[in-house]
Every structure is written in C-alpha cells, then in structure tokens.
Amino acid sequence: MRPFGPQVHDDMTVEVALSVLVSSRAGHLLLCDEDGRCAGMVTKDQLMAARSRSSYTDRTRLRAIAYDHGPFTSSVTPVRVAELAMRDRQLGASPVVDTDGYALGVLALFS
C-alpha cells in the first residue's frame, strides 16, 4: 500500500481535475464526497475519455463521468483477498478505506 496522493472533490470539473493530475504527476486522483469520504478513483485515461464525448463541456463535473465507484478495499481485508478482487474487476489500483469510508492509501497490483 502507498499513500493515496492527490484527493479532490467529486464536484470539481474534469478540466481542473486533469490539470491537478498532470501537475502532480500521479497516476490517479482519489475523489471525495462532501463529507470527505472516498467516493472513487479516476485516471488520466478516464478523464481524457470524458473530454472526447460529444456531451462534454468545460463545466462537466467529475461525478458525471465514468470512474471506479467501488467497492473499495477495507483496511481489514487480507491482502490476498484484495488482490483477487482487484484482478477480478481488472483494477490496477484500489483505494483502501477505514470503517468510516475515509481513504488511508492505495493498494496497487504489480504485474
């Protein structure tokens, strides 16, 4: 597990999120809801795909695009179980959350 990196609110626009992602040189952004709980994770590829849609405007919010909404990895989940779940869902990374839904880090698979 590694630190979760940049975290942004899901009401942020795709354009601003893409700027944050590129400037941070991170592979993903964790999204949080209005209470600060983990709401999902989005990658540069997902942001770029959203920008290429005909319905896209510069006001499109993150919550309006396709991204990983969970379920997320619990801090009490055994690593092998988390790995199998991530492989089954074809995820390279998954947020690790505490029992209240707050992000603790990111679990990443290595090929």
PDB file of C-alpha atoms in Angstrom, residues 9-78:
ATOM      1  CA  HIS A   9     -13.911  16.686  -4.525  1.00  0.00           C
ATOM      2  CA  ASP A  10     -16.226  14.934  -6.955  1.00  0.00           C
ATOM      3  CA  ASP A  11     -17.865  18.271  -7.817  1.00  0.00           C
ATOM      4  CA  MET A  12     -14.635  19.531  -9.428  1.00  0.00           C
ATOM      5  CA  THR A  13     -14.678  19.984 -13.192  1.00  0.00           C
ATOM      6  CA  VAL A  14     -12.909  17.479 -15.415  1.00  0.00           C
ATOM      7  CA  GLU A  15     -10.629  20.249 -16.744  1.00  0.00           C
ATOM      8  CA  VAL A  16      -9.419  21.266 -13.289  1.00  0.00           C
ATOM      9  CA  ALA A  17      -9.013  17.616 -12.242  1.00  0.00           C
ATOM     10  CA  LEU A  18      -6.942  16.894 -15.338  1.00  0.00           C
ATOM     11  CA  SER A  19      -4.731  19.871 -14.532  1.00  0.00           C
ATOM     12  CA  VAL A  20      -4.254  18.646 -10.951  1.00  0.00           C
ATOM     13  CA  LEU A  21      -3.478  15.129 -12.160  1.00  0.00           C
ATOM     14  CA  VAL A  22      -0.925  16.242 -14.740  1.00  0.00           C
ATOM     15  CA  SER A  23       0.792  18.722 -12.430  1.00  0.00           C
ATOM     16  CA  SER A  24       1.029  16.174  -9.606  1.00  0.00           C
ATOM     17  CA  ARG A  25       2.418  13.508 -11.978  1.00  0.00           C
ATOM     18  CA  ALA A  26       0.184  10.994 -10.239  1.00  0.00           C
ATOM     19  CA  GLY A  27      -1.424   8.012 -11.939  1.00  0.00           C
ATOM     20  CA  HIS A  28      -4.836   8.700 -10.443  1.00  0.00           C
ATOM     21  CA  LEU A  29      -6.899  11.048  -8.304  1.00  0.00           C
ATOM     22  CA  LEU A  30      -8.981   9.951  -5.359  1.00  0.00           C
ATOM     23  CA  LEU A  31     -12.387  11.578  -5.314  1.00  0.00           C
ATOM     24  CA  CYS A  32     -14.088  12.526  -2.081  1.00  0.00           C
ATOM     25  CA  ASP A  33     -17.690  13.430  -1.381  1.00  0.00           C
ATOM     26  CA  GLU A  34     -18.996  16.423   0.555  1.00  0.00           C
ATOM     27  CA  ASP A  35     -18.181  14.638   3.848  1.00  0.00           C
ATOM     28  CA  GLY A  36     -14.583  13.874   2.846  1.00  0.00           C
ATOM     29  CA  ARG A  37     -15.231  10.146   2.393  1.00  0.00           C
ATOM     30  CA  CYS A  38     -13.742   8.288  -0.540  1.00  0.00           C
ATOM     31  CA  ALA A  39     -16.187   8.416  -3.464  1.00  0.00           C
ATOM     32  CA  GLY A  40     -13.976   6.880  -6.134  1.00  0.00           C
ATOM     33  CA  MET A  41     -10.821   6.981  -8.149  1.00  0.00           C
ATOM     34  CA  VAL A  42     -10.221   8.394 -11.627  1.00  0.00           C
ATOM     35  CA  THR A  43      -7.286   8.051 -14.028  1.00  0.00           C
ATOM     36  CA  LYS A  44      -5.971  10.279 -16.789  1.00  0.00           C
ATOM     37  CA  ASP A  45      -7.374   7.862 -19.392  1.00  0.00           C
ATOM     38  CA  GLN A  46     -10.853   8.181 -17.865  1.00  0.00           C
ATOM     39  CA  LEU A  47     -10.604  11.981 -17.831  1.00  0.00           C
ATOM     40  CA  MET A  48      -9.436  12.057 -21.446  1.00  0.00           C
ATOM     41  CA  ALA A  49     -12.267   9.713 -22.472  1.00  0.00           C
ATOM     42  CA  ALA A  50     -14.785  12.035 -20.800  1.00  0.00           C
ATOM     43  CA  ARG A  51     -13.369  15.009 -22.707  1.00  0.00           C
ATOM     44  CA  SER A  52     -13.803  13.223 -26.028  1.00  0.00           C
ATOM     45  CA  ARG A  53     -17.554  12.659 -25.590  1.00  0.00           C
ATOM     46  CA  SER A  54     -19.975  14.796 -27.573  1.00  0.00           C
ATOM     47  CA  SER A  55     -21.847  15.759 -24.372  1.00  0.00           C
ATOM     48  CA  TYR A  56     -18.682  17.147 -22.746  1.00  0.00           C
ATOM     49  CA  THR A  57     -18.408  20.826 -21.802  1.00  0.00           C
ATOM     50  CA  ASP A  58     -15.790  22.641 -19.757  1.00  0.00           C
ATOM     51  CA  ARG A  59     -18.321  22.576 -16.891  1.00  0.00           C
ATOM     52  CA  THR A  60     -18.640  18.784 -16.773  1.00  0.00           C
ATOM     53  CA  ARG A  61     -18.159  17.596 -13.172  1.00  0.00           C
ATOM     54  CA  LEU A  62     -16.241  14.520 -12.103  1.00  0.00           C
ATOM     55  CA  ARG A  63     -19.365  12.981 -10.583  1.00  0.00           C
ATOM     56  CA  ALA A  64     -20.902  12.971 -14.078  1.00  0.00           C
ATOM     57  CA  ILE A  65     -18.256  10.771 -15.719  1.00  0.00           C
ATOM     58  CA  ALA A  66     -17.471   7.058 -15.529  1.00  0.00           C
ATOM     59  CA  TYR A  67     -14.965   6.158 -12.812  1.00  0.00           C
ATOM     60  CA  ASP A  68     -14.438   3.461 -10.199  1.00  0.00           C
ATOM     61  CA  HIS A  69     -17.124   3.946  -7.515  1.00  0.00           C
ATOM     62  CA  GLY A  70     -16.084   0.903  -5.507  1.00  0.00           C
ATOM     63  CA  PRO A  71     -16.458  -1.258  -3.617  1.00  0.00           C
ATOM     64  CA  PHE A  72     -13.132  -0.234  -2.157  1.00  0.00           C
ATOM     65  CA  THR A  73     -10.611  -2.265  -0.226  1.00  0.00           C
ATOM     66  CA  SER A  74     -11.258  -2.272   3.517  1.00  0.00           C
ATOM     67  CA  SER A  75      -8.317  -1.768   5.847  1.00  0.00           C
ATOM     68  CA  VAL A  76      -9.142  -5.153   7.427  1.00  0.00           C
ATOM     69  CA  THR A  77      -9.269  -7.106   4.145  1.00  0.00           C
ATOM     70  CA  PRO A  78      -6.476  -9.676   3.809  1.00  0.00           C
TER      71      PRO A  78
END
